[in-house]
Short mmCIF file of C-alpha atoms and ligand atoms in Angstrom, two decimals:
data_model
loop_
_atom_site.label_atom_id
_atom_site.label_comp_id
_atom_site.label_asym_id
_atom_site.label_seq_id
_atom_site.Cartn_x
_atom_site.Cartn_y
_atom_site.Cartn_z
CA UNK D 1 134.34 97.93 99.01
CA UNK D 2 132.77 94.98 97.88
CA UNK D 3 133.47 93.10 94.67
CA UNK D 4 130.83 94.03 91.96
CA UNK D 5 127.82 92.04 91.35
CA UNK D 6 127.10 91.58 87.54
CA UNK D 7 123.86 91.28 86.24
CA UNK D 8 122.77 90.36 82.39
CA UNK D 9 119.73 92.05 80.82
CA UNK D 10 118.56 90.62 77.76
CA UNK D 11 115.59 89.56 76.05
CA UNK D 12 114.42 90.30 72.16
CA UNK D 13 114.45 93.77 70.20
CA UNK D 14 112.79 96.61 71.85
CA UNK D 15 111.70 95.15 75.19
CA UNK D 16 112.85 97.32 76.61
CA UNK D 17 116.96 96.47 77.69
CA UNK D 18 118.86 100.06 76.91
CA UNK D 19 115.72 101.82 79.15
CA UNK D 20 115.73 99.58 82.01
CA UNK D 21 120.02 99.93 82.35
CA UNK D 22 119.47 104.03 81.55
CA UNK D 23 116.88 103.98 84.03
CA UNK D 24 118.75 101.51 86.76
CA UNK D 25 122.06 103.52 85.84
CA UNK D 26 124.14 106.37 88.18
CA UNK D 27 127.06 106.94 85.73
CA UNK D 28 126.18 107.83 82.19
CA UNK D 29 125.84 104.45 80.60
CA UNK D 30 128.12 103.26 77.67
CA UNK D 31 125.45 102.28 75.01
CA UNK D 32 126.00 101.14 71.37
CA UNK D 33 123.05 101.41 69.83
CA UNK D 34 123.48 102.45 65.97
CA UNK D 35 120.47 103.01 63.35
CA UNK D 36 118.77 99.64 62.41
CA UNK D 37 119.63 98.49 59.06
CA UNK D 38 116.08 96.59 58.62
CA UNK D 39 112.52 97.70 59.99
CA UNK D 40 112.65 96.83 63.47
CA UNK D 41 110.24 99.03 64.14
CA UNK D 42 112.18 101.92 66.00
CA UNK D 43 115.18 103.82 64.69
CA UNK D 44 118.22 102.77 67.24
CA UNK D 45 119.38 99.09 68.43
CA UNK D 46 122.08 97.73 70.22
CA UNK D 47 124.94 96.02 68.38
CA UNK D 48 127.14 95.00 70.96
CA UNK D 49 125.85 96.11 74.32
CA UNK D 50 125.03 98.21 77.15
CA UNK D 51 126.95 98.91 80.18
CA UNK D 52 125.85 100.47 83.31
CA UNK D 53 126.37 100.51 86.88
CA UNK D 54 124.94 101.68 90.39
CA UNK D 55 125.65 100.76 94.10
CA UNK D 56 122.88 99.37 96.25
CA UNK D 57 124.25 99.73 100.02
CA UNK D 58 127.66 98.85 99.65
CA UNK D 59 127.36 96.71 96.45
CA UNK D 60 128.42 98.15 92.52
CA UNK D 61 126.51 96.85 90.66
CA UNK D 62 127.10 96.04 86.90
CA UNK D 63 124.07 95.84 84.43
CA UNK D 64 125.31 94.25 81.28
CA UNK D 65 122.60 94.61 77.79
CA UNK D 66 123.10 92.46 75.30
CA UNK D 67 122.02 93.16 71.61
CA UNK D 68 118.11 92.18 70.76
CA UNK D 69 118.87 91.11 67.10
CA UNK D 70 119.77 87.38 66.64
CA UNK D 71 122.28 88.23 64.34
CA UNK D 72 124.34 89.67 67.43
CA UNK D 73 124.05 86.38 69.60
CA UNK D 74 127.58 86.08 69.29
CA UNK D 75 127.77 88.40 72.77
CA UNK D 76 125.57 86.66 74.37
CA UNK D 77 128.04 83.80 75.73
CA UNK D 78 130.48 86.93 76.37
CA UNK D 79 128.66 88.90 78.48
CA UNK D 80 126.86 86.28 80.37
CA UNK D 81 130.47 85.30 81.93
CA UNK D 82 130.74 85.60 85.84
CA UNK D 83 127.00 86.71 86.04
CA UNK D 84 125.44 86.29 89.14
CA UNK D 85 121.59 86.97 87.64
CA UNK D 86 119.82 87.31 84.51
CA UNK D 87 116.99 89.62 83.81
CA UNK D 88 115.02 88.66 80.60
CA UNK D 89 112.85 91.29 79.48
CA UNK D 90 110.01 90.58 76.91
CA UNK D 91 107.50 93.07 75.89
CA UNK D 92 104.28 91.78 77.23
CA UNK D 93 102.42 93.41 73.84
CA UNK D 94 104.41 90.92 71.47
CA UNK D 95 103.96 87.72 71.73
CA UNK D 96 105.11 86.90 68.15
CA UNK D 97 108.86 87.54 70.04
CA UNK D 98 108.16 85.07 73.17
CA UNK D 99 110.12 82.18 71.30
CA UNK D 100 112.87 84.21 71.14
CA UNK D 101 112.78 84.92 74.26
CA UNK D 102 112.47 81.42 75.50
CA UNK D 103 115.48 80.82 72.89
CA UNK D 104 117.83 83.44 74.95
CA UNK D 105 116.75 81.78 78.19
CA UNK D 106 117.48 78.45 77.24
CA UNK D 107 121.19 79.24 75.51
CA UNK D 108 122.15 81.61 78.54
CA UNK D 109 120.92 79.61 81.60
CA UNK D 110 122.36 75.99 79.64
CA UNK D 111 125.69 77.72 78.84
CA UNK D 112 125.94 79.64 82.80
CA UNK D 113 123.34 78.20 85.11
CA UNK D 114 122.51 81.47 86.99
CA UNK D 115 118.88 82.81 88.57
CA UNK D 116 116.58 84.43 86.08
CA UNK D 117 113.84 86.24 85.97
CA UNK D 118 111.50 87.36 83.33
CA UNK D 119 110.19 90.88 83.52
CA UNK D 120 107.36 91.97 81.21
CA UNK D 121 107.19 95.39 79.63
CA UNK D 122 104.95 97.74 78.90
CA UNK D 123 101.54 96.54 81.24
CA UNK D 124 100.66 99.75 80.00
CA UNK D 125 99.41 98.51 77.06
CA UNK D 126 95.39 97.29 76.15
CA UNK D 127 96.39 93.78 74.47
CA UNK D 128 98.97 92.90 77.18
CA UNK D 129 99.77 89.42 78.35
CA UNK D 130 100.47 89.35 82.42
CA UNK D 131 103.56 88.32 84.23
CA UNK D 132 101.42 84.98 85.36
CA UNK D 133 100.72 84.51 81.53
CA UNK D 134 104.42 84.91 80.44
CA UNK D 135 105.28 82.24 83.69
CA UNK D 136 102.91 79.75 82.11
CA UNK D 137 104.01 80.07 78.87
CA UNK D 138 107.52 79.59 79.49
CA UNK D 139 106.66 77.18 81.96
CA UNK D 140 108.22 78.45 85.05
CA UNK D 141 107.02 79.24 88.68
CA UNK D 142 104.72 82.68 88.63
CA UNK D 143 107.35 83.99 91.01
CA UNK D 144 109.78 83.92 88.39
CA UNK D 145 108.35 86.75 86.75
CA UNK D 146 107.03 90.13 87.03
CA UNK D 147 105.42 93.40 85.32
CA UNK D 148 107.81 96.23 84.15
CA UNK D 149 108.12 99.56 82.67
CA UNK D 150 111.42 100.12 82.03
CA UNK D 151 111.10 103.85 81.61
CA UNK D 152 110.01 104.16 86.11
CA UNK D 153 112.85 104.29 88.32
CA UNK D 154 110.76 102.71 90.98
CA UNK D 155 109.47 100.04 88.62
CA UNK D 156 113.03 99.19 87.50
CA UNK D 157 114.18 98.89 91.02
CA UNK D 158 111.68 96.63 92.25
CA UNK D 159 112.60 94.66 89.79
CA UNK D 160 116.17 94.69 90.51
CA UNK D 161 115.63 94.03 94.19
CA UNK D 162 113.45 90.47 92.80
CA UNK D 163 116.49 89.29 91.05
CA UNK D 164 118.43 90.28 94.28
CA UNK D 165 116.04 87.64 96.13
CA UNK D 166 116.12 85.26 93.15
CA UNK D 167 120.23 85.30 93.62
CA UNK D 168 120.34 85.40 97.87
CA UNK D 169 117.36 82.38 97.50
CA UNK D 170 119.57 80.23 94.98
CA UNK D 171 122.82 81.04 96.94
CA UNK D 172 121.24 79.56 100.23
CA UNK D 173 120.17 76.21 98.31
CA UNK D 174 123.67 75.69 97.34
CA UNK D 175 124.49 76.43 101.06
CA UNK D 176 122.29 73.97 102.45
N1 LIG N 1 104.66 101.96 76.88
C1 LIG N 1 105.76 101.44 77.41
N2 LIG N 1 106.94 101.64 76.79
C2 LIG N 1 108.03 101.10 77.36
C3 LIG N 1 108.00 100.35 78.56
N3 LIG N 1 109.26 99.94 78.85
C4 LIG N 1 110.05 100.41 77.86
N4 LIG N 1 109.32 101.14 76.96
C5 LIG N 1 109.76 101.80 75.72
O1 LIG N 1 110.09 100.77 74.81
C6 LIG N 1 111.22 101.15 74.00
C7 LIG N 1 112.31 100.11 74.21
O2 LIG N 1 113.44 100.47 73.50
P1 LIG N 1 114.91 100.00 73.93
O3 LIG N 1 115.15 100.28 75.37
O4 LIG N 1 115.82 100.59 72.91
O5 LIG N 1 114.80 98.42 73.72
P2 LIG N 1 115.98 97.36 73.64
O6 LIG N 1 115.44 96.15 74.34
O7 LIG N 1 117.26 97.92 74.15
O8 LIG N 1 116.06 97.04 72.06
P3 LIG N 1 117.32 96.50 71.15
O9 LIG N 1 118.58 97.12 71.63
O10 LIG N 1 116.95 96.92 69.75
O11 LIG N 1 117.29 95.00 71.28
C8 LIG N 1 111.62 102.54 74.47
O12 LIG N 1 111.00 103.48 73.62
C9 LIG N 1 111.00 102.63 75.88
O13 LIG N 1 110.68 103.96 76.27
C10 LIG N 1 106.72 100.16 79.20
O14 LIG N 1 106.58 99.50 80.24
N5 LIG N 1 105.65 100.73 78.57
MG1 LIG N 2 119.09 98.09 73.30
#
């Protein structure tokens, strides 16, 4: 058996984090999320994080969720150790949450250098920025990010296998 590959999902509240890892997930996932004290704008959040897993060949794979509120960056640092990839989810409907988002990036990628890649919720929606809007905005290469919805299986694992590229391209560099 091979040693597990550990992923980090994050990204701000209610993009989507505790789906995607439900979705992604083969054993029931451990999840934390408790009412939200303040209006959030949905009942649940996480306060510590999500844990999931799944094999892909002969890989387990660990999806780690952090917490969305700011208040619970204190994981952040913690569950970002021995990552291999980071999955930043932003809903594509809110762009009044993008700096956070580009907040998380920056603090998780200066603290563990790892691959990232930002996927955007809920293209479902009418008012919905793209995946090559979110790239420009955070000023990163349009193949750095792609379209979500966390709640399709097949959506989630396309997204997975990206980040799998993302990690097996950044691995060779250091190779070479
Ligand atoms: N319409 C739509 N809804 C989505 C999509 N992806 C996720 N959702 C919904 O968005 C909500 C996201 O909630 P959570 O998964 O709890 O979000 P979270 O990121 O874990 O939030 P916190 O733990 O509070 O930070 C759920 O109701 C999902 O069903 C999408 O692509 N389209
Ligand atoms: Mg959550």
């Amino acid at each position: 058996m091979n040693s597990p590959v550990k992923l980090v999902i994050s990204g701000p509240v209610g993009a989507g984090k505790t789906t995607f890892i439900q979705t992604l997930s083969d054993s029931p996932v451990v999840s934390t999320d408790e009412e939200a004290s303040e209006d959030i704008g949905k009942a649940m959040t996480t306060v510590a994080l999500d844990f999931g897993t799944l094999n892909v060949e002969d890989y387990p794979i660990y999806l780690f969720g952090t917490p969305g509120q700011e208040r619970f960056d204190f994981m952040w640092e913690v569950l970002c150790e021995g990552a291999y990839g980071l999955i930043l989810l932003i809903a594509g409907d809110r762009p009044r949450d993008f700096p956070q988002a580009r907040r998380i990036l920056e603090f998780i990628t200066t603290q563990t250098p790892i691959p990232f890649l930002i996927a955007v919720t809920r293209q479902d929606m009418e008012q919905v920025w793209t995946p090559e809007e979110v790239s420009e905005y955070f000023g990163v290469d349009p193949s750095l990010a792609c379209g979500l919805d966390a709640r399709d299986q097949q959506s989630a694992y396309e997204t997975l296998f990206r980040m799998f590229e993302l990690i097996n391209a950044s691995a060779s560099e250091q190779v070479a």
